[in-house]
Structure formats: C-alpha cells, structure tokens
PDB file of C-alpha atoms and ligand atoms in Angstrom:
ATOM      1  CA  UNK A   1       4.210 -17.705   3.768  1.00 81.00           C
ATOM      2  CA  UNK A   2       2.509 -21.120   4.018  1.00 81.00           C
ATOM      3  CA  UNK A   3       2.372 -21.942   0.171  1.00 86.00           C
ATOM      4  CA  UNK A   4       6.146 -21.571  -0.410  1.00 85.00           C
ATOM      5  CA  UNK A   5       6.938 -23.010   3.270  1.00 83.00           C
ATOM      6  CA  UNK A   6       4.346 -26.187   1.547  1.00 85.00           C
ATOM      7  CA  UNK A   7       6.390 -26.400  -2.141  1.00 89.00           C
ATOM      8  CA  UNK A   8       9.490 -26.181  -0.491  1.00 86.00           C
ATOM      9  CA  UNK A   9       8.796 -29.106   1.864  1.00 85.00           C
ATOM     10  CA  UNK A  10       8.215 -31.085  -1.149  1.00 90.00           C
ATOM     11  CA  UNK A  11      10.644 -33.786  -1.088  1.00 89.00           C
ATOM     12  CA  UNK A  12      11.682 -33.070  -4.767  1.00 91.00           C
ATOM     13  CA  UNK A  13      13.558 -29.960  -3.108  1.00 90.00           C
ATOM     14  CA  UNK A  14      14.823 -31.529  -0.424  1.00 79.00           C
ATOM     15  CA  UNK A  15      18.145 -32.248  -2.097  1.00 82.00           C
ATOM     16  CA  UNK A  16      18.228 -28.665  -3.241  1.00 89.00           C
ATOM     17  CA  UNK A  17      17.013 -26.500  -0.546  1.00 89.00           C
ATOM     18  CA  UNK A  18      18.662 -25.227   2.872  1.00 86.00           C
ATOM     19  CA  UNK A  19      17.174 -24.906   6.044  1.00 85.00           C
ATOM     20  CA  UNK A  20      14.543 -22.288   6.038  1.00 84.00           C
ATOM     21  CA  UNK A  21      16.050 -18.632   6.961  1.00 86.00           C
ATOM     22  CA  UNK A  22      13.177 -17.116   8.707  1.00 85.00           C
ATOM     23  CA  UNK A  23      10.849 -18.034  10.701  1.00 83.00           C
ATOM     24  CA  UNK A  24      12.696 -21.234  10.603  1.00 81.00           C
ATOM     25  CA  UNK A  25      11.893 -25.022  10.806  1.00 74.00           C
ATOM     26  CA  UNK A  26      10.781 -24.703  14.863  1.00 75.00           C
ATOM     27  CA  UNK A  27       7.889 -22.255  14.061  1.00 77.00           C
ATOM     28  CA  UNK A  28       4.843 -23.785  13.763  1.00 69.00           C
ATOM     29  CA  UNK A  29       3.270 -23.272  10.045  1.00 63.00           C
ATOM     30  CA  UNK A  30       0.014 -25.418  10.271  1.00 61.00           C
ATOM     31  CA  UNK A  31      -2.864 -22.935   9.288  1.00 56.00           C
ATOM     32  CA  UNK A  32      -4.937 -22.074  12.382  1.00 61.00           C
ATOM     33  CA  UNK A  33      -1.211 -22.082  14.372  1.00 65.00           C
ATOM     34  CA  UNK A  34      -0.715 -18.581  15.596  1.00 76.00           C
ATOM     35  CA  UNK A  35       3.001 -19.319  16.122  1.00 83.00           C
ATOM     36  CA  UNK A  36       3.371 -18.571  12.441  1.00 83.00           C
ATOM     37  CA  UNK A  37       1.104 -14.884  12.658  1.00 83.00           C
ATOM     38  CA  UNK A  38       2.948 -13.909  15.553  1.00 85.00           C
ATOM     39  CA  UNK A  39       6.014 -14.589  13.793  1.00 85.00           C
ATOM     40  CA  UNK A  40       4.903 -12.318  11.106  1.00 85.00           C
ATOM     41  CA  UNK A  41       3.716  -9.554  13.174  1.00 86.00           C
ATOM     42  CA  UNK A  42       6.857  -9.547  15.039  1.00 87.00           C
ATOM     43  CA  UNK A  43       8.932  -9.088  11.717  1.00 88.00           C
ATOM     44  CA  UNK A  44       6.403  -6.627   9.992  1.00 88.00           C
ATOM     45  CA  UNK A  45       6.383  -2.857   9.657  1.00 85.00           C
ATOM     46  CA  UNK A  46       5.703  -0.181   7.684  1.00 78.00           C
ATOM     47  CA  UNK A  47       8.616   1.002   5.177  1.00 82.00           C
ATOM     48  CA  UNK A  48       8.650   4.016   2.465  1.00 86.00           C
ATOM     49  CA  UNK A  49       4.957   3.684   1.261  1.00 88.00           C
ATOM     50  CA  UNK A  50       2.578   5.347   3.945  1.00 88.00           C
ATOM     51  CA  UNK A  51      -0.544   6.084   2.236  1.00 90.00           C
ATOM     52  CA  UNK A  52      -4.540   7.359   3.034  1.00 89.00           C
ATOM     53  CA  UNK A  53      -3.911   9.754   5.528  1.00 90.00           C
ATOM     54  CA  UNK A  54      -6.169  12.113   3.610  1.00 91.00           C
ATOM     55  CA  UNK A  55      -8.322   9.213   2.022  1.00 91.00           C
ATOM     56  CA  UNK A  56     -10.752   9.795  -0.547  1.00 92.00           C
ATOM     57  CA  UNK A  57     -14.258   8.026  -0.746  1.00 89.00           C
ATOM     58  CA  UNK A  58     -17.518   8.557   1.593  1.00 84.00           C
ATOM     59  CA  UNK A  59     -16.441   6.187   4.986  1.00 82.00           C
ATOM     60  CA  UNK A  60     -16.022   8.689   8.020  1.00 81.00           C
ATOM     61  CA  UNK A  61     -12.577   8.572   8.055  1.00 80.00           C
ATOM     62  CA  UNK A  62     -12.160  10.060   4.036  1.00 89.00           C
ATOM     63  CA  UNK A  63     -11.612  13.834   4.148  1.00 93.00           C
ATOM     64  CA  UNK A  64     -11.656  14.300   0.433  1.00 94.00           C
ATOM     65  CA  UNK A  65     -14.617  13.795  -2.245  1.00 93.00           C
ATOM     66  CA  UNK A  66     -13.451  11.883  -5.913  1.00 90.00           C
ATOM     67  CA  UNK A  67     -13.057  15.314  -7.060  1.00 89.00           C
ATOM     68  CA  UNK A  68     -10.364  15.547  -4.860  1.00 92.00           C
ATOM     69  CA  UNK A  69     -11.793  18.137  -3.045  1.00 92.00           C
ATOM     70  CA  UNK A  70     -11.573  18.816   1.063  1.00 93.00           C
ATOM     71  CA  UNK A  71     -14.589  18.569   2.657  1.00 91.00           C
ATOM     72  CA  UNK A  72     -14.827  21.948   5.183  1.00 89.00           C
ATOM     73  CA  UNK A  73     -12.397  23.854   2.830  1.00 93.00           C
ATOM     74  CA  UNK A  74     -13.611  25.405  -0.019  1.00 92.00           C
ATOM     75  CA  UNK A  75     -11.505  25.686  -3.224  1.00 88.00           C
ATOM     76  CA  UNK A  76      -8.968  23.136  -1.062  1.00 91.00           C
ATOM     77  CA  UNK A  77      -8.024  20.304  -3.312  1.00 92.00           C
ATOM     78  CA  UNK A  78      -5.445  17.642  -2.121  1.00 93.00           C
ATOM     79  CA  UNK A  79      -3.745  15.089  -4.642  1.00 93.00           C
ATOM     80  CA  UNK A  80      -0.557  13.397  -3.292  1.00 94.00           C
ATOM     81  CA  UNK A  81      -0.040   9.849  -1.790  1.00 94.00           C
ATOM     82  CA  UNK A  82      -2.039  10.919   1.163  1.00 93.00           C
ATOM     83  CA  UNK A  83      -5.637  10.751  -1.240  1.00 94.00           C
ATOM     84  CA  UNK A  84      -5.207   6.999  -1.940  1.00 92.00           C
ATOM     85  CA  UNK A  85      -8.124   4.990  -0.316  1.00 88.00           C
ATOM     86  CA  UNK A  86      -6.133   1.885   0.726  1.00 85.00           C
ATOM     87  CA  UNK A  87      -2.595   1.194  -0.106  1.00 83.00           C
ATOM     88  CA  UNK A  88      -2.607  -1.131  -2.952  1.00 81.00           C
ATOM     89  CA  UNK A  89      -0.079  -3.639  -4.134  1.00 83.00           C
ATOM     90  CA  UNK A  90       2.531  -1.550  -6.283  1.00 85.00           C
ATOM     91  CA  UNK A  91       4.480   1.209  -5.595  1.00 86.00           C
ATOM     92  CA  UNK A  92       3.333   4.954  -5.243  1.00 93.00           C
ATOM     93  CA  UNK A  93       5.211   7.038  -6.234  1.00 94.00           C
ATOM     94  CA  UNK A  94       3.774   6.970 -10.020  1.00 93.00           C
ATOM     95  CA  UNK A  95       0.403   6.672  -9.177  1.00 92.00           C
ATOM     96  CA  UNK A  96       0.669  10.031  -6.931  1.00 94.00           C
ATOM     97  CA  UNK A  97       2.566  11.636 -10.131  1.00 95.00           C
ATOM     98  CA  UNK A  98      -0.577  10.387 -11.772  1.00 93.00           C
ATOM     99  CA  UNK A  99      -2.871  11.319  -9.764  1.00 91.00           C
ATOM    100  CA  UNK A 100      -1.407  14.968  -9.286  1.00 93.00           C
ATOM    101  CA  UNK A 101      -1.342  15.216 -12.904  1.00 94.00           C
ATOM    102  CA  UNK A 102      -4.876  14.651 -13.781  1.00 92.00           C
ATOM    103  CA  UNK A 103      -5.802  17.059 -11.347  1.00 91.00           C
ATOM    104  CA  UNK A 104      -3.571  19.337 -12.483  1.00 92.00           C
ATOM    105  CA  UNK A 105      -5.134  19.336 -16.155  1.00 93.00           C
ATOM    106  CA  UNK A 106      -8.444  18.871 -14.693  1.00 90.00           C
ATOM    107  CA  UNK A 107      -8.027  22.435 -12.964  1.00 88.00           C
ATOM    108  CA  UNK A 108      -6.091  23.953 -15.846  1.00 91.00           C
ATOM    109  CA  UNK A 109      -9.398  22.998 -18.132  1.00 93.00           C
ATOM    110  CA  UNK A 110     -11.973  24.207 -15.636  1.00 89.00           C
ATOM    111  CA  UNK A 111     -10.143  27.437 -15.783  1.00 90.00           C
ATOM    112  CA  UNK A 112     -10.343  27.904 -19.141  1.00 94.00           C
ATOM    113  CA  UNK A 113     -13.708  27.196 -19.271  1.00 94.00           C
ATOM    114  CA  UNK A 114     -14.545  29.719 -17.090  1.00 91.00           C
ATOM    115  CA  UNK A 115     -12.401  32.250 -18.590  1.00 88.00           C
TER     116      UNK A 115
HETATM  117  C1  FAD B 201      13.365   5.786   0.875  1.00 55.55           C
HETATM  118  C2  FAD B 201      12.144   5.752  -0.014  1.00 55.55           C
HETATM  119  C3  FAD B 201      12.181   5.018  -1.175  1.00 55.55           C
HETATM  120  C4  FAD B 201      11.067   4.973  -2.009  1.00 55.55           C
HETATM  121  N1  FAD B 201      11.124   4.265  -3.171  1.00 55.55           N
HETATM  122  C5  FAD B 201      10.068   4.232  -3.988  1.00 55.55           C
HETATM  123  C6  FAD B 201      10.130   3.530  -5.232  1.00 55.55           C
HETATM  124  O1  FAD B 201      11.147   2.928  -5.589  1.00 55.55           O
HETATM  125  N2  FAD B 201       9.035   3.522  -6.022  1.00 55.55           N
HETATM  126  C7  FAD B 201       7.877   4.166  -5.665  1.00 55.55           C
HETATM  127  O2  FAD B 201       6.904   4.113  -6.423  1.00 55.55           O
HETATM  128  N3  FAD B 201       7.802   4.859  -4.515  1.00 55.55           N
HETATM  129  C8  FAD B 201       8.860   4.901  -3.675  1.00 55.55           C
HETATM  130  N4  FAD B 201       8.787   5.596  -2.495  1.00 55.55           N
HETATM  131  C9  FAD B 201       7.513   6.260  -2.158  1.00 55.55           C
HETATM  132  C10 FAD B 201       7.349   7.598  -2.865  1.00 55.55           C
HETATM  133  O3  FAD B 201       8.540   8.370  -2.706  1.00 55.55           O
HETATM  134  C11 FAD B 201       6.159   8.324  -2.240  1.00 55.55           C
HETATM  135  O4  FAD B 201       5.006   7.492  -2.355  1.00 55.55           O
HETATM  136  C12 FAD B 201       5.866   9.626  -2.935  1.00 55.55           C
HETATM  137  O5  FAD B 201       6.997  10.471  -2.909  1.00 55.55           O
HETATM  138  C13 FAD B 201       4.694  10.286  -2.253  1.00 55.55           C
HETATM  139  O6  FAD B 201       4.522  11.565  -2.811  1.00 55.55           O
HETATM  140  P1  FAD B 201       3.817  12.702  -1.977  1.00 55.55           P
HETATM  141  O7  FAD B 201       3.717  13.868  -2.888  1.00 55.55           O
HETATM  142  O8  FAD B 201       2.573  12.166  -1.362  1.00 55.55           O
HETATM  143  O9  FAD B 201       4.801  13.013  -0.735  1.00 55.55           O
HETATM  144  P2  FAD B 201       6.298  13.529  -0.740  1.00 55.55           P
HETATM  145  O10 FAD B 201       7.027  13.124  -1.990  1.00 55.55           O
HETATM  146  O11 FAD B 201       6.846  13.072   0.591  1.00 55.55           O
HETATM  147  O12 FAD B 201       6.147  15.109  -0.785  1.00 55.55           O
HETATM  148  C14 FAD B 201       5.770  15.852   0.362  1.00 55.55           C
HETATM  149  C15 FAD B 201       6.450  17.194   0.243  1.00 55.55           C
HETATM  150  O13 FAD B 201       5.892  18.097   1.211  1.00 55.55           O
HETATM  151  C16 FAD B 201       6.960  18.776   1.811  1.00 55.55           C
HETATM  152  N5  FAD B 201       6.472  19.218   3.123  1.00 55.55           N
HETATM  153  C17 FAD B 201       6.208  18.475   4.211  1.00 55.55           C
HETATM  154  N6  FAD B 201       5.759  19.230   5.215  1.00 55.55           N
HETATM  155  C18 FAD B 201       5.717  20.495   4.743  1.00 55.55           C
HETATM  156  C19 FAD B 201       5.330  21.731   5.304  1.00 55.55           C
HETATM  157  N7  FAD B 201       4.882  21.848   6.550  1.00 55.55           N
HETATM  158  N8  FAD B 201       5.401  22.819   4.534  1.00 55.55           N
HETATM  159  C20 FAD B 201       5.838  22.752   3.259  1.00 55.55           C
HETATM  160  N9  FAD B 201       6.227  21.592   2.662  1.00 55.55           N
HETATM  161  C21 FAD B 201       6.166  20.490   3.410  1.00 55.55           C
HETATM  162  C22 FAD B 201       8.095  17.782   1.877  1.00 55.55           C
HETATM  163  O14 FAD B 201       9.334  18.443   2.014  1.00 55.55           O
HETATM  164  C23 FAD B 201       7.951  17.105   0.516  1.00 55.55           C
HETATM  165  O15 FAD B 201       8.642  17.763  -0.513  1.00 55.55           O
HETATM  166  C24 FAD B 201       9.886   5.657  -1.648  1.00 55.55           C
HETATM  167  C25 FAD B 201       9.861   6.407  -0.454  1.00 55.55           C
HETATM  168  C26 FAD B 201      10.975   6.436   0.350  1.00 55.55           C
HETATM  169  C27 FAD B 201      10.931   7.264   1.622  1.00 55.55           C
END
C-alpha cells in the first residue's frame, strides 16, 4: 500500500493521476501511522481461499504427517486444501488437484507393491 501510495505521489504523475480511491488522501500513510493498518484491517477479509484447517508439518496445531497421514487415525489420509501449511500467494485450487493427485498415485503404487 505505501510503495504505490509513494510512486504515485511522484509529481511526474501528478498530471495523470486522480485522487486516490481508497483509503484516500486524509488517511495517514507515513510508516509507523496506524491510521493506514487500521484502514486495512477494516477493509480486509477472507474470500474463496480458506486453507490449513487440517495443516500438515510437526507445530501442535498440524493434524497430518508429510505423508499425509492423520495422526490418531490409522489408514486416514487427508489431501485437499485443508493439508496446506500456510496459505501461500497463488491460488488453490491446482495445487489441491495436485496435491490429491500425488497421493492418489502414491497409494495406487503402495498397493501394488504389496499385492
Ligand atoms: C467462489 C470461489 C471461486 C474460486 N475461484 C478459484 C480460482 O479461480 N482459482 C483457484 O485456484 N481457486 C479458486 N477457488 C478455491 C478453490 O475452489 C478451492 O481451493 C478448492 O476447491 C479446494 O478444494 P477442496 O477439495 O479442499 O474443497 P472443496 O472443493 O470445497 O471440496 C469439498 C467437498 O466436500 C463436500 N463435503 C463437505 N462436507 C461434506 C460432508 N459432511 N459429507 C460429504 N461431503 C462433504 C463438499 O460438497 C465438496 O464437494 C475458488 C473458491 C470459491 C468458493
């Protein structure tokens, strides 16, 4: 928020630019203002993407191992959005397609290895 707010109060862009939309000239944007986080939190949610509810890795809070599997359950594996650690910067729906497919083949091959 502050690097654009910064290049667009260059005065080479004065000519060209508008007023800022939102949060708008009267909100303070100097860093260590809160004006400007409290601005953000106001305006931010979550949308489409929730992610991690059934995170994997060893913090207390991760219910599956990197195999995927859930700890207390045996032969329970989970792979959907819900496995992601953290929610990282792009999209996920292909990364759970991914995800779900490798364990799909992974499973498929451990089967028949032990057939
Ligand atoms: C409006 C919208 C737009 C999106 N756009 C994009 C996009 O452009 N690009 C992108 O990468 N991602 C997008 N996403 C995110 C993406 O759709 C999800 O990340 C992805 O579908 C997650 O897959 P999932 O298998 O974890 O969950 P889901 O796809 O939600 O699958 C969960 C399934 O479980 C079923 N279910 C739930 N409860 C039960 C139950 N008790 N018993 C039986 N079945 C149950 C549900 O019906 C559903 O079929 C969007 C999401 C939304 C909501």
């Amino acid at each position: 928020m502050r690097l654009p707010q910064e290049i667009f109060a260059q005065t080479e862009l004065a000519d060209i630019l508008g007023d800022e939309v939102w949060p708008g000239s009267e909100v303070g944007t100097r860093v260590g203002s809160n004006t400007l986080d409290d601005a953000i939190c106001k305006q931010a949610r979550t949308i489409f993407h929730p992610a991690g509810t059934c995170r994997m890795g060893d913090s207390p809070s991760a219910l599956i191992d990197e195999k995927l599997r859930f700890n207390g359950i045996d032969g329970l594996k989970v792979t959907d959005c819900s496995i992601m650690p953290a929610l990282f910067s792009c999209n996920t729906n292909v990364s759970t397609l991914i995800s779900a497919g490798r364990a799909a083949i992974s499973s498929f091959r451990n089967k028949q290895a032990s057939a």
